[in-house]
Short mmCIF file of C-alpha atoms in Angstrom, two decimals:
data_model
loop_
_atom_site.label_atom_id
_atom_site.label_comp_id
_atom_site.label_asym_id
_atom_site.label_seq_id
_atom_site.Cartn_x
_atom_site.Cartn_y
_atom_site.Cartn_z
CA UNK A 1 99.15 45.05 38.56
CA UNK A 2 96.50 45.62 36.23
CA UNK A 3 93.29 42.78 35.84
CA UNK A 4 94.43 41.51 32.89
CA UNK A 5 98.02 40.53 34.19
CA UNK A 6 96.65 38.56 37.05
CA UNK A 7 94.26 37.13 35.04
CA UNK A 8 97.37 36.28 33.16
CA UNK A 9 99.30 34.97 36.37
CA UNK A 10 96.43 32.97 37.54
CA UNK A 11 96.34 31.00 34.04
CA UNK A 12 100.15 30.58 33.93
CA UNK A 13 99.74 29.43 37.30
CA UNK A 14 97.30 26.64 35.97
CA UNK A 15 99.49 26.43 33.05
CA UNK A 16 101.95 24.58 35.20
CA UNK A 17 102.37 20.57 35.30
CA UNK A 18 99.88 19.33 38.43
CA UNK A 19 102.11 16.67 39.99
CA UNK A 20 100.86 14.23 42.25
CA UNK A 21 101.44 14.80 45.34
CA UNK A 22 99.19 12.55 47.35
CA UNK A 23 99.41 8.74 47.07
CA UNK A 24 96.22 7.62 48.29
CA UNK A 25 96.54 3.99 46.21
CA UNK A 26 99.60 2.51 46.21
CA UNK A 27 103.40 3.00 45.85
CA UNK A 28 105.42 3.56 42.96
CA UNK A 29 107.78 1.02 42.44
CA UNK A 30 109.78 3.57 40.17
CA UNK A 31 111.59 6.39 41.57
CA UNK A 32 110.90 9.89 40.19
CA UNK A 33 107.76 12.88 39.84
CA UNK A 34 104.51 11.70 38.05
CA UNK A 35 102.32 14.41 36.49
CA UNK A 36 98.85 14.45 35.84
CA UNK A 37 98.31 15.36 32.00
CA UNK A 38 96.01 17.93 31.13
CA UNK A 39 93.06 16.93 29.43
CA UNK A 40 90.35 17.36 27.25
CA UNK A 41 86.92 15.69 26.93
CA UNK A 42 84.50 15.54 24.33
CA UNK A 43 81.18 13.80 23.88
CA UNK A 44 79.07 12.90 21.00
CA UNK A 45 76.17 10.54 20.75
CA UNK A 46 78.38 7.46 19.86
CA UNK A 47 81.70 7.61 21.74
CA UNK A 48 83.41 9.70 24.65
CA UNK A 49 87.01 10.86 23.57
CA UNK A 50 89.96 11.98 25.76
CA UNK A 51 92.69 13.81 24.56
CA UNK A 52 95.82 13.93 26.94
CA UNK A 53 99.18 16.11 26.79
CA UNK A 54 101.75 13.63 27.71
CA UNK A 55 104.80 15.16 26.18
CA UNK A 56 107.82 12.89 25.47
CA UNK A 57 105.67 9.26 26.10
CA UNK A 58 106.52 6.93 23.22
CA UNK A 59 103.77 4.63 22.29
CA UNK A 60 105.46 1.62 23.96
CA UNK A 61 105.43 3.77 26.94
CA UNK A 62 101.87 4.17 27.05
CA UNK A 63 100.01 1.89 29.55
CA UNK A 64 96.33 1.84 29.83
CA UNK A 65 94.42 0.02 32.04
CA UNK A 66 90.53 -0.78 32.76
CA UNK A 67 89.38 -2.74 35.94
CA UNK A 68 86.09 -2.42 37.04
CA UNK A 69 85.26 0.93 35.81
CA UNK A 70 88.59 2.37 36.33
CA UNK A 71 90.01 3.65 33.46
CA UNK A 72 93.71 4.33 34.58
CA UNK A 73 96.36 5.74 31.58
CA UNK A 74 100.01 5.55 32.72
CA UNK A 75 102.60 7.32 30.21
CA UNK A 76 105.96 6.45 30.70
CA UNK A 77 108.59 9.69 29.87
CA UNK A 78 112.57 8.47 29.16
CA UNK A 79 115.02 10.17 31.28
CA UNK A 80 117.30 11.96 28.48
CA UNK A 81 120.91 10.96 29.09
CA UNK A 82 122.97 13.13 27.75
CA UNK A 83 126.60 13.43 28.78
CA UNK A 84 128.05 16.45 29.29
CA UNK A 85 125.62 18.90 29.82
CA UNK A 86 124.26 20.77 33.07
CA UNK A 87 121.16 22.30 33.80
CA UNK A 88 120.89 25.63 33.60
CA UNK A 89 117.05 26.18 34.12
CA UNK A 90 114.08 24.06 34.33
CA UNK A 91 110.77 24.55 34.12
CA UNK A 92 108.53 21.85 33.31
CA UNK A 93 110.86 18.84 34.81
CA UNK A 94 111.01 15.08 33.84
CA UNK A 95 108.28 12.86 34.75
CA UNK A 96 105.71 9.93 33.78
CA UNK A 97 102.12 10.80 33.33
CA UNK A 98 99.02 9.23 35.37
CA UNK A 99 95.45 10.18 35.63
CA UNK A 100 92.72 7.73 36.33
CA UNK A 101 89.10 8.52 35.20
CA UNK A 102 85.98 6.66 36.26
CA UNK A 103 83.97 4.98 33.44
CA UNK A 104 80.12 4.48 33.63
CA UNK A 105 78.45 0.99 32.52
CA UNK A 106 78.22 2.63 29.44
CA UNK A 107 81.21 2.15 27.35
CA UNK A 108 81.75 -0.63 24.82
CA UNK A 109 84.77 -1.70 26.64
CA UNK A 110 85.84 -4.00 23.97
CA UNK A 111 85.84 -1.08 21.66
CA UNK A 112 88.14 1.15 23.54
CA UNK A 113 90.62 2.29 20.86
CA UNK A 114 94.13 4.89 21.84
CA UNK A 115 96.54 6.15 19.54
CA UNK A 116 99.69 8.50 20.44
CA UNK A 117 101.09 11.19 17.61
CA UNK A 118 103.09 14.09 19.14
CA UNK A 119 102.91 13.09 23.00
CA UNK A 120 98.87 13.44 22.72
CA UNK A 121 97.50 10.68 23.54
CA UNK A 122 93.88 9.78 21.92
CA UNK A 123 91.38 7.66 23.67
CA UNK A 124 88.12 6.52 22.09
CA UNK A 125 85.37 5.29 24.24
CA UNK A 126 82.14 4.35 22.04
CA UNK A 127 79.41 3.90 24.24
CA UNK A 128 77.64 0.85 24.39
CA UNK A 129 74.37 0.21 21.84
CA UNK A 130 72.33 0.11 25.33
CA UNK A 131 73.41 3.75 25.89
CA UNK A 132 72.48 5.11 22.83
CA UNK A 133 69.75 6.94 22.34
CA UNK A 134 66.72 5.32 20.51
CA UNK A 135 63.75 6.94 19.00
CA UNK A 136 60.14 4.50 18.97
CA UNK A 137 58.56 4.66 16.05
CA UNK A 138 54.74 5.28 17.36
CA UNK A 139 52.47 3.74 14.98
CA UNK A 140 49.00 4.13 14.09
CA UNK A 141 46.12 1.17 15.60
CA UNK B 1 85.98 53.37 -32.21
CA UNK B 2 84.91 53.16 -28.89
CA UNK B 3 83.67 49.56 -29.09
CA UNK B 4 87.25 48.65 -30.78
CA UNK B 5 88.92 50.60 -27.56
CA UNK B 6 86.53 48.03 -25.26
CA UNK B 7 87.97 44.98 -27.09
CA UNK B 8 91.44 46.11 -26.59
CA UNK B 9 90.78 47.12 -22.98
CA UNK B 10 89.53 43.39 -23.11
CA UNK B 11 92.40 41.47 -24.25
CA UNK B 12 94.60 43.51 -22.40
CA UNK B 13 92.72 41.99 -18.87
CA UNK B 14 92.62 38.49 -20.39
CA UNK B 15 96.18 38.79 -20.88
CA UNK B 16 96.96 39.33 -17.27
CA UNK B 17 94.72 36.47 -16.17
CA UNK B 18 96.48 34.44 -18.33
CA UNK B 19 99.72 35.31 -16.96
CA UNK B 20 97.72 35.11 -13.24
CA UNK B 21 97.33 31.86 -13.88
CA UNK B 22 99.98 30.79 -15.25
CA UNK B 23 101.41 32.23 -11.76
CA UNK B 24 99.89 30.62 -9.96
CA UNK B 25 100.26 27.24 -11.68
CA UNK B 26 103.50 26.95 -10.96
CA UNK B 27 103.45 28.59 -7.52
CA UNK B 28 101.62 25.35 -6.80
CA UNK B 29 104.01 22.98 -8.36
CA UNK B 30 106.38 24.56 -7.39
CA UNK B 31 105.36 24.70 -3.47
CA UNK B 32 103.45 20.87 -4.02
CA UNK B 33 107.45 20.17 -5.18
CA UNK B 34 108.99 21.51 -2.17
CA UNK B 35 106.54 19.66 0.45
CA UNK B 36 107.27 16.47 -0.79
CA UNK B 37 111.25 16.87 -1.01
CA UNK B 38 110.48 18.20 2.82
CA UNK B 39 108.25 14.98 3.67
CA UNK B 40 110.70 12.67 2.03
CA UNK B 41 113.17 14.02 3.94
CA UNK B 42 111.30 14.07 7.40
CA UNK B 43 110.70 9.89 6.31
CA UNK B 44 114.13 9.24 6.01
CA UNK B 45 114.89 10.40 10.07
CA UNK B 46 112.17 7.94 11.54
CA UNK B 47 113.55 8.95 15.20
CA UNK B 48 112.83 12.50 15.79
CA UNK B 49 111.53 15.13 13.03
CA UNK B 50 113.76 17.73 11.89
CA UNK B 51 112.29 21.64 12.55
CA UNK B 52 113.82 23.81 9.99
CA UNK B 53 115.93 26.75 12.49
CA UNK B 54 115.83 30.47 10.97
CA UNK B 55 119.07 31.75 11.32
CA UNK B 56 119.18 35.59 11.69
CA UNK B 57 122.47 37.33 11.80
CA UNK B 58 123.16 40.72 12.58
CA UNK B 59 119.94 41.74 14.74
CA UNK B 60 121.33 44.32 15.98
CA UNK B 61 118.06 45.41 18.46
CA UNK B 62 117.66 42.16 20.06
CA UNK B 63 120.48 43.15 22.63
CA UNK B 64 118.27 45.39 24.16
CA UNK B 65 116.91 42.61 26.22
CA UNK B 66 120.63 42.61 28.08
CA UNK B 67 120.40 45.47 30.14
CA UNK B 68 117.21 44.09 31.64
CA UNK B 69 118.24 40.17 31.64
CA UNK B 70 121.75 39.71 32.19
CA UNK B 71 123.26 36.31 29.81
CA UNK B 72 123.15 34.65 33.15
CA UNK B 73 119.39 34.74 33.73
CA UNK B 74 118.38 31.82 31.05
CA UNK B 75 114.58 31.93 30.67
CA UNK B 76 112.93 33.11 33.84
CA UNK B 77 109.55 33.48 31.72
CA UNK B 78 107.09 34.47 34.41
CA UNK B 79 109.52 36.97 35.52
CA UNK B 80 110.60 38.40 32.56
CA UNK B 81 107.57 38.61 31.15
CA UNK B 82 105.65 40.35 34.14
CA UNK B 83 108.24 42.84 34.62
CA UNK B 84 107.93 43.42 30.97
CA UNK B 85 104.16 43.67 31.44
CA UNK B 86 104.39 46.37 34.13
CA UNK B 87 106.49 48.78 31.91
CA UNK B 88 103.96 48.29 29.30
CA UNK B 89 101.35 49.18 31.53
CA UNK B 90 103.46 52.80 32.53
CA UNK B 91 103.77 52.88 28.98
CA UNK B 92 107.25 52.74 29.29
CA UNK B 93 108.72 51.10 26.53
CA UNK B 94 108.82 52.24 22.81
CA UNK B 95 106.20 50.98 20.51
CA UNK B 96 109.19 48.87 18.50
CA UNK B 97 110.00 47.17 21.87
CA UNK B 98 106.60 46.14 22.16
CA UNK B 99 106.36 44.41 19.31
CA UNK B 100 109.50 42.08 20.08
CA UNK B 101 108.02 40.97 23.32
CA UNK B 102 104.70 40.90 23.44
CA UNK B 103 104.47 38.12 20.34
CA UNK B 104 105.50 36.11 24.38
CA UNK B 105 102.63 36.44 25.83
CA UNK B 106 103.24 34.35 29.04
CA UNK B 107 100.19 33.08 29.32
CA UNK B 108 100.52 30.16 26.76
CA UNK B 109 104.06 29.59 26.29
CA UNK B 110 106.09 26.55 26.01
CA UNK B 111 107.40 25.58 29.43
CA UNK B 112 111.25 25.05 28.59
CA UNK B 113 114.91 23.32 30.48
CA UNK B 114 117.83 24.62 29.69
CA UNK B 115 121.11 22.45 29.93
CA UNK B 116 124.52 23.74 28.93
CA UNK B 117 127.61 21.73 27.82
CA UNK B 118 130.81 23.23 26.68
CA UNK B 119 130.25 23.86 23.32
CA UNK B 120 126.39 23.83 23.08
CA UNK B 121 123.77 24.85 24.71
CA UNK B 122 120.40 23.09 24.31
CA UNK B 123 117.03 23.98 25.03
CA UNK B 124 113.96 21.66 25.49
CA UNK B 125 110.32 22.32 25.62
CA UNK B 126 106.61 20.57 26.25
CA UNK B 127 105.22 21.33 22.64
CA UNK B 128 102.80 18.12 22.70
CA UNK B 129 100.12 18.10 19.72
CA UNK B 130 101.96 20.08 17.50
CA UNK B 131 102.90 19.71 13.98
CA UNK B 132 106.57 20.56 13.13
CA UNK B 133 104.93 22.51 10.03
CA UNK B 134 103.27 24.39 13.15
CA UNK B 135 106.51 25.66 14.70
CA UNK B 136 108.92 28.14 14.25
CA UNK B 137 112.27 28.25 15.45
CA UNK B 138 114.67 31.31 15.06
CA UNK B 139 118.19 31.99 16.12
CA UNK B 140 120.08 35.27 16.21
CA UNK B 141 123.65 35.58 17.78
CA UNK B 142 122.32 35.98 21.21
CA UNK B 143 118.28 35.27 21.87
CA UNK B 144 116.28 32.26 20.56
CA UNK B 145 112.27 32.30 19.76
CA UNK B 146 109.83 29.68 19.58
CA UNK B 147 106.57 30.24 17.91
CA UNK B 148 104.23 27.72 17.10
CA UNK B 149 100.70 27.08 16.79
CA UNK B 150 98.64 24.20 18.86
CA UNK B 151 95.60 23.32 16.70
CA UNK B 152 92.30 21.55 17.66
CA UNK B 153 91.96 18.09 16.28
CA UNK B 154 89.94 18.16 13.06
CA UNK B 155 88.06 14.89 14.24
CA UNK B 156 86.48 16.63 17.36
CA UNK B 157 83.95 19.87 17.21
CA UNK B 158 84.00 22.02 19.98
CA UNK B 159 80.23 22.37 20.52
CA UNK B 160 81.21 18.25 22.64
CA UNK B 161 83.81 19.81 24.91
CA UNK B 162 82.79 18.54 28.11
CA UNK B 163 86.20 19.38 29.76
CA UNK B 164 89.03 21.31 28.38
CA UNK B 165 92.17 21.76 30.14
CA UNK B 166 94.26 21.62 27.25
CA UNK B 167 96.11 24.92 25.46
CA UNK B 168 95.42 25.98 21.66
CA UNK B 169 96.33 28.48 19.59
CA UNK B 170 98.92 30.46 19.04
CA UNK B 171 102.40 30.69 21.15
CA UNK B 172 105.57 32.51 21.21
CA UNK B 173 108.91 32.92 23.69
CA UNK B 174 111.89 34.68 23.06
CA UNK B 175 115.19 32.95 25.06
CA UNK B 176 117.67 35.62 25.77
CA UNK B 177 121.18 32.92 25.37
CA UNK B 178 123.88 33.35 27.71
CA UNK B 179 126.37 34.06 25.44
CA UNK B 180 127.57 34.37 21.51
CA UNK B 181 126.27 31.65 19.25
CA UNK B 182 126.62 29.95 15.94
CA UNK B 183 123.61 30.44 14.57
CA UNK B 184 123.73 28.81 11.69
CA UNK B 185 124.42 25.48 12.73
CA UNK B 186 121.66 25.37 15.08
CA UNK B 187 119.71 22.49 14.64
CA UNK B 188 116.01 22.02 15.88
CA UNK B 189 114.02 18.30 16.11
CA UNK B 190 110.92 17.15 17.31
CA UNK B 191 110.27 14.00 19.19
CA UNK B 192 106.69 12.65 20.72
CA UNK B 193 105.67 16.16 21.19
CA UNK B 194 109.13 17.57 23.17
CA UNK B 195 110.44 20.09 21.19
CA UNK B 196 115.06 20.02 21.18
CA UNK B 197 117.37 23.02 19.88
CA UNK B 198 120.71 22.29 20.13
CA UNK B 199 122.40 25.46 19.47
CA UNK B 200 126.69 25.71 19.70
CA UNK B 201 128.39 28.15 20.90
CA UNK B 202 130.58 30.34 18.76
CA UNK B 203 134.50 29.96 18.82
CA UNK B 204 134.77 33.46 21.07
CA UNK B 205 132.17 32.77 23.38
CA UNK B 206 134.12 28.98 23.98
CA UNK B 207 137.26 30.52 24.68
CA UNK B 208 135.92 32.80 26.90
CA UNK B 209 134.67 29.65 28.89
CA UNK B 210 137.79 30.07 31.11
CA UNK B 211 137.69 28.85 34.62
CA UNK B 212 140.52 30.84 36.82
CA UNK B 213 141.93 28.70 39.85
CA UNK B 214 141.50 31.21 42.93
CA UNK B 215 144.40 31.23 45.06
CA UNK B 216 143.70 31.52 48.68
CA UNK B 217 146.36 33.75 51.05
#
């Protein structure tokens, strides 16, 4: 196999859902894979913003949490019920979303806004007017 | 005589600008027209969004994909695809192959279930942050594409990416089906970024959905 198709390999590879497979907090108390969404971050000088894939998470499915500096999203996916079909191949499989992300002092927590449009969820974290940067104005004696 | 010729030469271009215009002019309605009928439409189904299906009868070279996929083998991308990629490599396939397959590029396409029922068969896939305007779904009597493009959000710049684990751009993945379809009544929707084709099966291909009791000796 050439470079370029285990470059390719390697990417599908990471392409793949990343399910949680260690539970070092707690239990679920609902049966059924969880999958860590994929993620981006971005940064400007007023607010931190997260975009998550969490395909098939309705916006009443969406739970986000902040305790202490623990910024935990939770999407919950449906189970499609649909009679009288089989499986014939799967690939991605049915599951809820989690991924926790640790939040400095930083963030106006108040001012935490999330939106969902297409199973990507947005999170806007605007930093705190302590955080921002200031410029001194140096004046003349 | 030759200045008259200019003036003539003149009107002449004017003319067709006029007529440019007036082209394009309605083009625009015209299109402004259709997007709205489209957007009214996509209003009155609150639930999921409705993803127009191309229908494409009669394509006759897709069944080359059989003798390397038999109907049975639904998806298997990675597969497919890499064993595709390794002929390529020997050069082995002709230059008009190439260009149904490698649109699939298996490094960014949608990861897909199949279920089956007796008279449809229905495909899902992960499409999350995706417009339906962005996708394209075609049927032919026997193999199913999706191509779509995932775009950046217009609110972010990408000079603030701190982490990026998320896919954009451009995707494509050709289903082979596992047997004879009604194309035309396939019907695709969207729903919180999970892309649904429900595709039935033609009248042939559910007769021949015979189960034969095997009699033991």
């Amino acid at each position: 196999m050439s470079t370029e198709v285990m470059e390719a390999c390697k990417k599908e590879q990471e392409n793949q859902k990343l399910q949680v497979t260690q539970n070092t907090e707690a239990e679920h108390t609902r049966a059924g894979k969880v999958f860590v969404p994929r993620a981006d971050i971005y940064e400007t000088q007023e607010q931190l913003l997260i975009l998550a894939d969490m395909p098939g998470v309705k916006e009443e499915g969406v739970d986000i949490t902040l305790e202490q500096n623990i910024l935990t999203i939770y999407g919950k996916v449906e189970q499609p019920q649909i009679e009288g079909y089989t499986l014939a191949y799967s690939e991605y499989g049915v599951g809820d979303f989690r991924r926790v992300f640790a939040l400095s002092n930083e963030i106006d927590r108040d001012g935490i806004q999330a939106t969902i449009k297409n199973g990507v969820l947005k999170l806007v974290l605007p930093k705190s007017k302590r955080a921002m940067p200031k410029k001194i104005a140096v004046s003349v004696e | 005589m030759k200045s008259n010729w200019n003036l003539h030469f003149l009107n002449d271009k004017l003319r067709r600008g006029k007529v440019a215009v007036v082209a394009l002019l309605v083009g625009l309605s015209l299109g402004f027209a259709g997007s709205q009928v489209v957007h009214s439409m996509n209003e009155s189904s609150k639930e999921a969004t409705k993803v127009p299906v191309h229908s494409d009868k009669d394509v006759a070279h897709e069944r080359r994909f059989d003798f390397a996929f038999p109907p049975y083998m639904w998806g298997g991308g990675l597969l497919r695809d890499s064993i595709f990629r390794d002929f390529d490599d020997l050069g082995y396939f002709p230059a008009s192959f190439e260009n149904d397959w490698k649109i699939g590029s298996f490094v960014s396409t949608p990861r897909i279930d199949t279920s089956e029922s007796a008279a449809e068969l229905r495909i899902t896939a992960d499409v999350p942050g995706i417009d339906e305007k962005d996708l394209e779904v075609s049927v032919s009597d026997n193999l199913v594409t999706i191509k779509g493009e995932k775009k950046r959000d217009s609110s972010v710049s990408e000079k603030d990416s701190k982490k990026s684990e998320r896919f954009y751009g451009t995707f494509a993945r050709s289903l082979n089906l596992p047997c004879r379809v009604d194309s035309e009544k396939a019907e695709a929707s969207l729903k919180n970024g999970v892309l649904t084709i429900v595709i039935p099966k033609s009248q042939l291909a559910q007769k021949e959905c015979k189960k034969l009791t095997i009699r033991t000796q």
